[in-house]
Amino acid sequence: MKTEKVLVEGIVQGVGFRPFVYRIATELELVGYVRNLGNVVEIVIQGSDDKIADFIYKLQNELPPIAKINNLETEELENEEEYADFTIKESSDSFSGTSVIPPDLAICDKCLEEINDPNNRRYNYPFNACTDCGPRFTVIENVPYDRDKTTMDDFPLCDECEVEYKNPLDRRYHAEASCCEVCGPSLELYKNDNQNPVKIDSEDPLADTAKLLDEGKIFAIKGIGGTHLVANVMLEDTVNLLRERLGRENQAFAVMSPDIETVREYAIVSDAEEETLLSKERPIVILKKNESYDFAKSVSPGLHNIGVMLPYAPLHHLLFNHTDTPAYIMTSANVPGEPMMITNEEILKNLDTIADYYLIHNRRILNRCDDSVARFRNNELAFIRRSRGYTPEPYDLKGKYTSLNPEFDNLKILALGPELDVTFTILKNSKAYVSQHIGNTNKYRTYEFL
Ligand SMILES: [Zn+2]
Ligand SMILES: [Zn+2]
């Protein structure tokens, strides 16, 4: 029998990694423990040589969907105590170093099934999430990624959610964004009454929102990492009014459609574009309009292209359950050039000359994150804006630039720019962390954010 310590670095926190380790260890009848150590996961494993080798193989080859291993080190331990079973230990803050916070990810198939199943306790619940999906980067205050370091700390788990949260074999084991109607965030609908927000009593805020949108109202909808201005793409007067209120004459609006079949009705979609639209990152993809395209003229005036995304939050899916429209405009709610608005106070106050209604919720957004925008050139993906779904996952540049500068892998660099749509990049341990797009540097609020 031998004992090995395994240290794993990468996207291994908040992605169901420890329960995965627990599962493969117990399947192989190995004993020991797993725990988060700041930015790394430490595993101590005890058993026969063969089984430990099997374990290491499975660890690298059967990862949960979001998890990613960047570095794995093993070390044999001498004179280690004998363990009776395999356990998941409490996190420890003791290790400090570079940490990788997972990006926000689109709702997974299982969570989507739940919100559409009338017999499920999360039926119609717009904040459903599990270890495989939901907000991460936008709700995290600090690492290690535990609930008390996220804005979900405002929502103590109810009994039923707590049972799931504590069961290593449950999909919601340590799912820090897990919640339900009883214990989690909830929606509120407000009407803009001559620049005074008036709360509306609504049995079903999403059904009412869809109805009002389809009657031509303009909404501010607070989502996961930011706020959208939303309008029905079929209504020329409404879209024009939105342009007028925003002072935005020509720039095309991005739209969201309920599913890929609907997108095909008005745009040409290649296989690669379809794959990207449906990916868990869910960026906006610039597509070519087809001959049947019939949205209001002012959605993307004079262009052959349209920026399209598919629903990524449970809230979006539920909204589309109440409408037949092929798409809604979903454009970032910000003063042009300034960072997107994320607090309820900002939304209610600063959008009062733009939105007719507000659909907001009581979960705080810590890190704002715009929708990413991508397009294909010669079948190759190019980012116009790399943000939600991708940030803050770093680029690994180890060894790539040492021919230019032998010291490259040891450099620490902070880079900022340009003036319009500024981003910053931090290079540390040869990993480049590129920030989301923030705003224009001629605006004071952009500096505040930086
Ligand atoms: Zn899920
Ligand atoms: Zn609950």
Short mmCIF file of C-alpha atoms and ligand atoms in Angstrom, two decimals:
data_model
loop_
_atom_site.label_atom_id
_atom_site.label_comp_id
_atom_site.label_asym_id
_atom_site.label_seq_id
_atom_site.Cartn_x
_atom_site.Cartn_y
_atom_site.Cartn_z
CA MET A 1 0.00 0.00 0.00
CA LYS A 2 1.21 3.49 -0.69
CA THR A 3 0.12 7.07 -0.07
CA GLU A 4 0.32 9.81 -2.63
CA LYS A 5 -0.33 13.52 -2.46
CA VAL A 6 -1.74 15.09 -5.62
CA LEU A 7 -1.88 18.86 -6.12
CA VAL A 8 -4.13 20.04 -8.93
CA GLU A 9 -4.21 23.54 -10.41
CA GLY A 10 -6.66 24.92 -12.95
CA ILE A 11 -10.41 25.44 -13.05
CA VAL A 12 -11.03 23.04 -10.20
CA GLN A 13 -13.15 25.03 -7.77
CA GLY A 14 -16.87 25.60 -8.03
CA VAL A 15 -17.14 23.14 -10.89
CA GLY A 16 -17.96 19.90 -9.07
CA PHE A 17 -14.34 18.82 -8.93
CA ARG A 18 -14.21 17.61 -5.32
CA PRO A 19 -17.37 15.48 -5.61
CA PHE A 20 -15.91 14.06 -8.81
CA VAL A 21 -12.71 13.16 -6.92
CA TYR A 22 -14.80 11.67 -4.12
CA ARG A 23 -16.76 9.56 -6.59
CA ILE A 24 -13.76 8.08 -8.44
CA ALA A 25 -11.84 7.50 -5.19
CA THR A 26 -14.72 5.62 -3.55
CA GLU A 27 -15.40 3.65 -6.76
CA LEU A 28 -11.78 2.47 -6.69
CA GLU A 29 -12.05 1.81 -2.93
CA LEU A 30 -9.25 4.24 -2.21
CA VAL A 31 -9.06 6.16 1.07
CA GLY A 32 -7.75 9.60 1.99
CA TYR A 33 -9.22 13.05 1.45
CA VAL A 34 -9.66 15.99 -0.91
CA ARG A 35 -9.78 19.69 -0.04
CA ASN A 36 -9.47 23.16 -1.56
CA LEU A 37 -6.23 24.88 -0.58
CA GLY A 38 -6.67 28.48 -1.73
CA ASN A 39 -6.10 28.16 -5.45
CA VAL A 40 -5.21 24.48 -5.69
CA VAL A 41 -6.96 21.26 -4.80
CA GLU A 42 -5.05 18.86 -2.58
CA ILE A 43 -5.79 15.16 -2.73
CA VAL A 44 -4.23 12.56 -0.45
CA ILE A 45 -4.87 9.07 -1.71
CA GLN A 46 -4.03 5.70 -0.16
CA GLY A 47 -4.25 2.23 -1.73
CA SER A 48 -2.51 -0.17 -4.11
CA ASP A 49 -0.16 1.06 -6.86
CA ASP A 50 -2.56 -0.09 -9.58
CA LYS A 51 -5.57 1.64 -8.16
CA ILE A 52 -3.70 4.87 -7.54
CA ALA A 53 -2.53 4.80 -11.18
CA ASP A 54 -6.17 4.21 -12.26
CA PHE A 55 -7.23 7.11 -10.08
CA ILE A 56 -4.70 9.51 -11.62
CA TYR A 57 -5.77 8.42 -15.10
CA LYS A 58 -9.47 8.97 -14.39
CA LEU A 59 -8.72 12.26 -12.68
CA GLN A 60 -7.32 13.61 -15.93
CA ASN A 61 -9.59 11.91 -18.41
CA GLU A 62 -13.10 11.92 -16.94
CA LEU A 63 -13.35 15.52 -15.71
CA PRO A 64 -16.71 17.23 -15.11
CA PRO A 65 -17.82 19.48 -18.02
CA ILE A 66 -16.47 22.83 -16.80
CA ALA A 67 -13.37 21.64 -14.95
CA LYS A 68 -9.93 22.01 -16.47
CA ILE A 69 -6.55 20.87 -15.15
CA ASN A 70 -3.62 23.15 -15.96
CA ASN A 71 -1.08 21.50 -13.73
CA LEU A 72 -0.90 18.29 -11.71
CA GLU A 73 1.88 17.25 -9.34
CA THR A 74 2.20 14.01 -7.39
CA GLU A 75 4.44 13.17 -4.49
CA GLU A 76 4.72 9.95 -2.50
CA LEU A 77 4.22 10.42 1.24
CA GLU A 78 6.16 8.30 3.73
CA ASN A 79 4.85 7.26 7.15
CA GLU A 80 1.42 8.69 6.50
CA GLU A 81 -1.38 7.75 8.88
CA GLU A 82 -3.83 5.10 7.69
CA TYR A 83 -7.15 6.48 6.58
CA ALA A 84 -10.41 4.65 7.22
CA ASP A 85 -12.39 6.15 4.34
CA PHE A 86 -12.36 8.91 1.73
CA THR A 87 -13.62 12.32 2.82
CA ILE A 88 -14.10 15.83 1.52
CA LYS A 89 -12.47 18.21 3.98
CA GLU A 90 -13.36 21.82 4.67
CA SER A 91 -11.53 24.43 2.58
CA SER A 92 -8.41 26.03 3.91
CA ASP A 93 -7.34 29.60 3.16
CA SER A 94 -3.69 28.86 3.86
CA PHE A 95 -2.41 28.61 0.31
CA SER A 96 -2.01 31.83 -1.59
CA GLY A 97 -1.12 32.06 -5.23
CA THR A 98 -2.70 32.47 -8.61
CA SER A 99 -6.27 31.37 -8.69
CA VAL A 100 -8.57 30.70 -11.58
CA ILE A 101 -12.18 31.68 -11.04
CA PRO A 102 -14.46 29.93 -13.49
CA PRO A 103 -16.42 32.10 -15.91
CA ASP A 104 -20.24 32.30 -15.83
CA LEU A 105 -21.82 29.52 -17.85
CA ALA A 106 -25.12 28.94 -19.61
CA ILE A 107 -27.77 26.89 -17.83
CA CYS A 108 -27.15 23.13 -18.24
CA ASP A 109 -29.65 20.68 -19.74
CA LYS A 110 -30.60 19.20 -16.37
CA CYS A 111 -31.37 22.58 -14.80
CA LEU A 112 -33.33 23.57 -17.92
CA GLU A 113 -35.42 20.41 -17.64
CA GLU A 114 -36.19 21.23 -14.01
CA ILE A 115 -37.52 24.73 -14.68
CA ASN A 116 -39.80 23.37 -17.41
CA ASP A 117 -41.10 20.44 -15.35
CA PRO A 118 -44.35 21.30 -13.49
CA ASN A 119 -43.63 18.52 -10.98
CA ASN A 120 -40.20 19.81 -10.06
CA ARG A 121 -39.79 22.11 -7.08
CA ARG A 122 -37.74 24.47 -9.25
CA TYR A 123 -40.44 24.73 -11.93
CA ASN A 124 -40.42 28.26 -13.39
CA TYR A 125 -37.62 29.32 -11.05
CA PRO A 126 -35.47 31.92 -12.87
CA PHE A 127 -32.30 31.49 -10.76
CA ASN A 128 -31.84 27.73 -11.02
CA ALA A 129 -28.18 26.62 -11.11
CA CYS A 130 -25.93 23.70 -10.19
CA THR A 131 -22.23 22.80 -10.19
CA ASP A 132 -22.31 22.44 -13.97
CA CYS A 133 -23.82 25.83 -14.74
CA GLY A 134 -24.77 29.32 -13.62
CA PRO A 135 -22.99 32.40 -12.33
CA ARG A 136 -19.42 32.23 -11.00
CA PHE A 137 -17.17 35.18 -11.90
CA THR A 138 -19.98 37.73 -11.53
CA VAL A 139 -20.88 36.68 -7.96
CA ILE A 140 -17.43 35.97 -6.48
CA GLU A 141 -15.84 38.24 -3.90
CA ASN A 142 -12.79 36.15 -3.06
CA VAL A 143 -11.24 32.68 -3.32
CA PRO A 144 -11.49 29.86 -2.37
CA TYR A 145 -14.84 29.71 -4.11
CA ASP A 146 -17.20 29.03 -1.22
CA ARG A 147 -20.69 30.37 -0.74
CA ASP A 148 -19.69 32.80 2.01
CA LYS A 149 -17.37 34.51 -0.46
CA THR A 150 -20.09 35.04 -3.05
CA THR A 151 -23.20 37.22 -3.22
CA MET A 152 -25.20 34.01 -2.66
CA ASP A 153 -24.21 34.45 0.98
CA ASP A 154 -27.23 36.82 1.14
CA PHE A 155 -29.45 33.75 0.64
CA PRO A 156 -29.05 31.08 3.34
CA LEU A 157 -30.03 27.65 2.02
CA CYS A 158 -33.42 26.21 2.95
CA ASP A 159 -33.54 22.68 4.39
CA GLU A 160 -34.14 20.95 1.08
CA CYS A 161 -31.38 22.86 -0.69
CA GLU A 162 -29.02 22.20 2.20
CA VAL A 163 -29.51 18.43 1.92
CA GLU A 164 -28.51 18.61 -1.77
CA TYR A 165 -25.62 20.93 -0.99
CA LYS A 166 -24.16 18.53 1.58
CA ASN A 167 -24.53 15.31 -0.39
CA PRO A 168 -21.29 14.53 -2.30
CA LEU A 169 -23.24 12.45 -4.79
CA ASP A 170 -25.72 15.23 -5.60
CA ARG A 171 -25.35 17.50 -8.63
CA ARG A 172 -25.67 20.43 -6.23
CA TYR A 173 -22.98 19.34 -3.80
CA HIS A 174 -21.22 22.59 -2.91
CA ALA A 175 -22.93 24.30 -5.84
CA GLU A 176 -22.44 27.79 -4.43
CA ALA A 177 -25.10 29.34 -6.67
CA SER A 178 -27.68 26.67 -5.86
CA CYS A 179 -31.00 27.93 -4.50
CA CYS A 180 -34.74 27.65 -4.98
CA GLU A 181 -37.88 29.72 -4.78
CA VAL A 182 -37.97 29.32 -0.99
CA CYS A 183 -34.44 30.48 -0.20
CA GLY A 184 -33.02 32.17 -3.32
CA PRO A 185 -33.26 35.50 -5.14
CA SER A 186 -36.56 36.62 -6.64
CA LEU A 187 -37.79 38.93 -9.39
CA GLU A 188 -39.54 42.27 -9.02
CA LEU A 189 -41.37 44.22 -11.69
CA TYR A 190 -41.41 48.04 -11.66
CA LYS A 191 -43.19 50.52 -13.86
CA ASN A 192 -41.49 53.78 -14.77
CA ASP A 193 -44.17 56.29 -13.81
CA ASN A 194 -42.86 59.69 -14.94
CA GLN A 195 -39.38 58.81 -13.76
CA ASN A 196 -40.65 57.32 -10.50
CA PRO A 197 -40.26 53.56 -10.18
CA VAL A 198 -43.53 52.03 -8.97
CA LYS A 199 -43.55 48.40 -7.91
CA ILE A 200 -46.17 46.25 -9.61
CA ASP A 201 -47.75 43.31 -7.82
CA SER A 202 -47.34 40.47 -10.25
CA GLU A 203 -48.21 36.78 -9.95
CA ASP A 204 -45.80 35.96 -12.76
CA PRO A 205 -43.35 38.80 -13.53
CA LEU A 206 -41.91 36.97 -16.56
CA ALA A 207 -45.30 36.38 -18.17
CA ASP A 208 -46.19 40.04 -17.60
CA THR A 209 -42.82 41.16 -18.98
CA ALA A 210 -43.27 39.18 -22.21
CA LYS A 211 -46.80 40.53 -22.61
CA LEU A 212 -45.72 44.14 -22.13
CA LEU A 213 -42.72 43.72 -24.43
CA ASP A 214 -44.97 42.35 -27.14
CA GLU A 215 -47.26 45.37 -26.67
CA GLY A 216 -44.31 47.63 -27.45
CA LYS A 217 -42.84 48.51 -24.07
CA ILE A 218 -39.10 48.92 -23.49
CA PHE A 219 -37.63 47.03 -20.54
CA ALA A 220 -34.48 47.12 -18.47
CA ILE A 221 -33.88 43.52 -17.38
CA LYS A 222 -31.24 42.73 -14.79
CA GLY A 223 -29.67 39.39 -15.62
CA ILE A 224 -26.68 37.47 -14.34
CA GLY A 225 -23.65 39.67 -15.00
CA GLY A 226 -25.35 42.84 -16.11
CA THR A 227 -28.45 44.56 -17.38
CA HIS A 228 -30.07 44.52 -20.81
CA LEU A 229 -32.37 46.97 -22.51
CA VAL A 230 -34.98 44.79 -24.15
CA ALA A 231 -37.52 45.39 -26.92
CA ASN A 232 -39.47 43.33 -29.44
CA VAL A 233 -37.64 43.14 -32.81
CA MET A 234 -40.86 43.14 -34.83
CA LEU A 235 -42.09 46.56 -33.68
CA GLU A 236 -40.55 49.39 -35.71
CA ASP A 237 -42.00 52.20 -33.57
CA THR A 238 -40.64 50.64 -30.38
CA VAL A 239 -37.18 50.01 -31.80
CA ASN A 240 -37.07 53.55 -33.15
CA LEU A 241 -38.11 54.94 -29.79
CA LEU A 242 -35.32 52.95 -28.12
CA ARG A 243 -32.83 54.45 -30.60
CA GLU A 244 -34.15 57.93 -29.91
CA ARG A 245 -33.98 57.52 -26.14
CA LEU A 246 -30.47 56.09 -26.32
CA GLY A 247 -29.30 58.70 -28.82
CA ARG A 248 -27.97 55.82 -30.85
CA GLU A 249 -28.65 56.42 -34.51
CA ASN A 250 -27.27 53.56 -36.52
CA GLN A 251 -25.29 51.05 -34.51
CA ALA A 252 -26.95 47.64 -34.83
CA PHE A 253 -28.64 46.01 -31.84
CA ALA A 254 -27.87 42.45 -30.80
CA VAL A 255 -30.83 40.12 -30.44
CA MET A 256 -31.68 36.95 -28.52
CA SER A 257 -33.82 34.17 -30.00
CA PRO A 258 -35.40 31.28 -28.10
CA ASP A 259 -33.59 28.50 -29.99
CA ILE A 260 -31.39 27.64 -32.96
CA GLU A 261 -34.36 26.62 -35.16
CA THR A 262 -35.79 30.11 -34.84
CA VAL A 263 -32.42 31.66 -35.72
CA ARG A 264 -32.33 29.62 -38.94
CA GLU A 265 -35.60 31.25 -40.00
CA TYR A 266 -33.92 34.63 -40.42
CA ALA A 267 -30.16 34.01 -40.65
CA ILE A 268 -27.64 31.74 -42.32
CA VAL A 269 -25.92 29.55 -39.73
CA SER A 270 -22.83 27.45 -40.49
CA ASP A 271 -21.94 24.38 -38.41
CA ALA A 272 -19.18 26.26 -36.62
CA GLU A 273 -21.49 29.19 -35.90
CA GLU A 274 -24.17 26.86 -34.57
CA GLU A 275 -21.67 25.15 -32.30
CA THR A 276 -20.54 28.52 -30.90
CA LEU A 277 -24.11 29.79 -30.44
CA LEU A 278 -24.93 26.63 -28.48
CA SER A 279 -21.66 26.49 -26.50
CA LYS A 280 -21.77 26.90 -22.73
CA GLU A 281 -20.13 30.32 -23.17
CA ARG A 282 -23.08 31.53 -25.33
CA PRO A 283 -21.53 34.58 -27.01
CA ILE A 284 -23.27 36.86 -29.49
CA VAL A 285 -22.31 35.59 -32.95
CA ILE A 286 -22.49 37.88 -35.98
CA LEU A 287 -24.56 36.06 -38.62
CA LYS A 288 -25.60 36.83 -42.17
CA LYS A 289 -29.30 37.59 -42.58
CA ASN A 290 -31.15 35.29 -44.99
CA GLU A 291 -33.90 36.15 -47.49
CA SER A 292 -36.71 35.63 -44.98
CA TYR A 293 -35.31 38.15 -42.52
CA ASP A 294 -38.19 40.48 -41.60
CA PHE A 295 -37.32 42.29 -38.35
CA ALA A 296 -38.14 45.97 -37.94
CA LYS A 297 -35.89 48.03 -40.20
CA SER A 298 -34.15 49.91 -37.42
CA VAL A 299 -32.86 46.80 -35.60
CA SER A 300 -29.75 46.70 -37.80
CA PRO A 301 -30.26 49.33 -40.49
CA GLY A 302 -28.43 48.92 -43.77
CA LEU A 303 -26.49 45.82 -42.69
CA HIS A 304 -26.37 42.30 -44.08
CA ASN A 305 -25.45 41.00 -40.65
CA ILE A 306 -27.09 40.64 -37.29
CA GLY A 307 -25.61 39.82 -33.86
CA VAL A 308 -27.48 36.87 -32.36
CA MET A 309 -27.30 34.98 -29.09
CA LEU A 310 -29.29 32.18 -27.52
CA PRO A 311 -30.72 32.20 -23.98
CA TYR A 312 -28.09 31.53 -21.32
CA ALA A 313 -29.86 32.32 -18.05
CA PRO A 314 -32.92 30.40 -16.84
CA LEU A 315 -34.67 33.78 -16.82
CA HIS A 316 -34.26 34.09 -20.61
CA HIS A 317 -35.64 30.61 -21.28
CA LEU A 318 -38.66 31.29 -19.09
CA LEU A 319 -39.27 34.67 -20.75
CA PHE A 320 -39.44 33.02 -24.18
CA ASN A 321 -41.99 30.50 -22.85
CA HIS A 322 -44.48 33.38 -22.83
CA THR A 323 -44.05 34.81 -26.33
CA ASP A 324 -44.09 33.92 -30.03
CA THR A 325 -41.66 36.63 -31.09
CA PRO A 326 -38.65 35.30 -33.03
CA ALA A 327 -36.31 37.53 -31.01
CA TYR A 328 -35.91 40.37 -28.55
CA ILE A 329 -33.32 43.10 -28.78
CA MET A 330 -30.94 42.63 -25.84
CA THR A 331 -28.44 45.43 -25.64
CA SER A 332 -26.22 46.32 -22.69
CA ALA A 333 -27.80 48.95 -20.47
CA ASN A 334 -25.18 51.62 -20.09
CA VAL A 335 -24.56 55.26 -20.78
CA PRO A 336 -22.54 54.97 -24.05
CA GLY A 337 -18.86 54.44 -23.21
CA GLU A 338 -19.48 53.84 -19.51
CA PRO A 339 -19.51 50.53 -17.65
CA MET A 340 -22.78 48.62 -17.62
CA MET A 341 -25.17 49.29 -14.76
CA ILE A 342 -25.47 46.52 -12.22
CA THR A 343 -27.08 47.79 -9.01
CA ASN A 344 -30.82 48.14 -8.61
CA GLU A 345 -30.39 51.78 -7.58
CA GLU A 346 -28.40 52.57 -10.75
CA ILE A 347 -30.90 50.76 -12.93
CA LEU A 348 -33.97 52.46 -11.47
CA LYS A 349 -32.38 55.90 -11.40
CA ASN A 350 -30.18 56.09 -14.49
CA LEU A 351 -32.43 54.33 -16.97
CA ASP A 352 -35.52 56.34 -16.14
CA THR A 353 -35.40 58.19 -19.46
CA ILE A 354 -35.00 54.97 -21.44
CA ALA A 355 -36.99 52.09 -19.93
CA ASP A 356 -40.78 51.93 -19.53
CA TYR A 357 -40.48 49.02 -17.11
CA TYR A 358 -37.79 47.36 -15.03
CA LEU A 359 -37.49 43.66 -14.26
CA ILE A 360 -34.91 43.40 -11.49
CA HIS A 361 -33.87 40.96 -8.76
CA ASN A 362 -32.22 41.04 -5.37
CA ARG A 363 -29.00 39.17 -6.09
CA ARG A 364 -26.04 41.55 -6.18
CA ILE A 365 -23.69 41.47 -9.16
CA LEU A 366 -20.07 41.87 -8.06
CA ASN A 367 -18.20 41.73 -11.34
CA ARG A 368 -20.03 43.16 -14.31
CA CYS A 369 -19.56 41.22 -17.51
CA ASP A 370 -20.97 42.20 -20.91
CA ASP A 371 -22.05 39.64 -23.47
CA SER A 372 -19.15 38.41 -25.57
CA VAL A 373 -19.26 39.08 -29.31
CA ALA A 374 -17.61 36.81 -31.87
CA ARG A 375 -17.63 36.35 -35.61
CA PHE A 376 -16.22 33.81 -37.99
CA ARG A 377 -13.72 34.88 -40.61
CA ASN A 378 -12.72 32.10 -43.02
CA ASN A 379 -14.22 29.65 -40.55
CA GLU A 380 -12.02 30.92 -37.75
CA LEU A 381 -13.48 32.39 -34.57
CA ALA A 382 -12.45 35.99 -33.88
CA PHE A 383 -13.52 37.97 -30.83
CA ILE A 384 -14.93 41.43 -31.20
CA ARG A 385 -15.49 41.47 -27.44
CA ARG A 386 -14.18 38.73 -25.15
CA SER A 387 -16.19 38.90 -21.96
CA ARG A 388 -18.97 36.79 -20.39
CA GLY A 389 -18.33 33.06 -20.59
CA TYR A 390 -14.63 33.58 -21.29
CA THR A 391 -13.25 35.99 -18.68
CA PRO A 392 -11.43 35.58 -16.36
CA GLU A 393 -10.06 32.33 -17.79
CA PRO A 394 -6.40 33.09 -18.65
CA TYR A 395 -4.37 32.41 -21.77
CA ASP A 396 -1.44 30.14 -20.96
CA LEU A 397 1.65 31.70 -22.56
CA LYS A 398 4.29 29.50 -20.93
CA GLY A 399 7.25 29.07 -23.26
CA LYS A 400 5.53 30.88 -26.11
CA TYR A 401 7.53 34.10 -26.02
CA THR A 402 10.82 33.02 -24.44
CA SER A 403 12.47 33.24 -27.87
CA LEU A 404 11.73 36.98 -27.84
CA ASN A 405 12.64 37.45 -24.20
CA PRO A 406 14.26 34.61 -22.22
CA GLU A 407 12.82 36.11 -19.04
CA PHE A 408 9.25 36.17 -20.37
CA ASP A 409 7.92 33.39 -18.14
CA ASN A 410 9.05 35.26 -15.02
CA LEU A 411 7.64 38.64 -15.96
CA LYS A 412 4.79 40.34 -14.16
CA ILE A 413 3.03 42.83 -16.41
CA LEU A 414 -0.05 45.02 -16.13
CA ALA A 415 -1.24 46.27 -19.51
CA LEU A 416 -4.12 48.69 -20.13
CA GLY A 417 -5.80 50.13 -23.17
CA PRO A 418 -7.05 51.38 -25.55
CA GLU A 419 -9.04 54.57 -24.94
CA LEU A 420 -12.26 53.14 -26.38
CA ASP A 421 -13.59 49.97 -24.79
CA VAL A 422 -10.65 49.62 -22.42
CA THR A 423 -9.53 46.25 -21.04
CA PHE A 424 -6.66 45.35 -18.77
CA THR A 425 -4.41 42.31 -18.79
CA ILE A 426 -2.34 40.94 -15.95
CA LEU A 427 0.53 38.62 -16.79
CA LYS A 428 1.70 36.48 -13.88
CA ASN A 429 3.32 33.03 -13.84
CA SER A 430 3.17 33.14 -17.66
CA LYS A 431 -0.62 33.27 -17.60
CA ALA A 432 -2.35 36.27 -19.18
CA TYR A 433 -5.61 37.26 -17.50
CA VAL A 434 -7.52 39.47 -19.91
CA SER A 435 -10.35 41.48 -18.34
CA GLN A 436 -13.82 42.01 -19.73
CA HIS A 437 -14.43 45.19 -21.76
CA ILE A 438 -15.16 48.04 -19.41
CA GLY A 439 -15.85 51.34 -21.17
CA ASN A 440 -14.15 54.39 -22.62
CA THR A 441 -11.38 56.02 -20.59
CA ASN A 442 -12.74 59.51 -21.25
CA LYS A 443 -15.57 58.64 -18.83
CA TYR A 444 -15.02 59.06 -15.11
CA ARG A 445 -17.02 55.94 -14.18
CA THR A 446 -14.67 53.82 -16.26
CA TYR A 447 -11.77 54.98 -14.07
CA GLU A 448 -13.75 54.26 -10.94
CA PHE A 449 -14.24 50.71 -12.15
CA LEU A 450 -10.56 50.26 -13.02
ZN ZN B 1 -27.16 23.14 -13.99
ZN ZN B 2 -33.88 26.37 -1.24
#
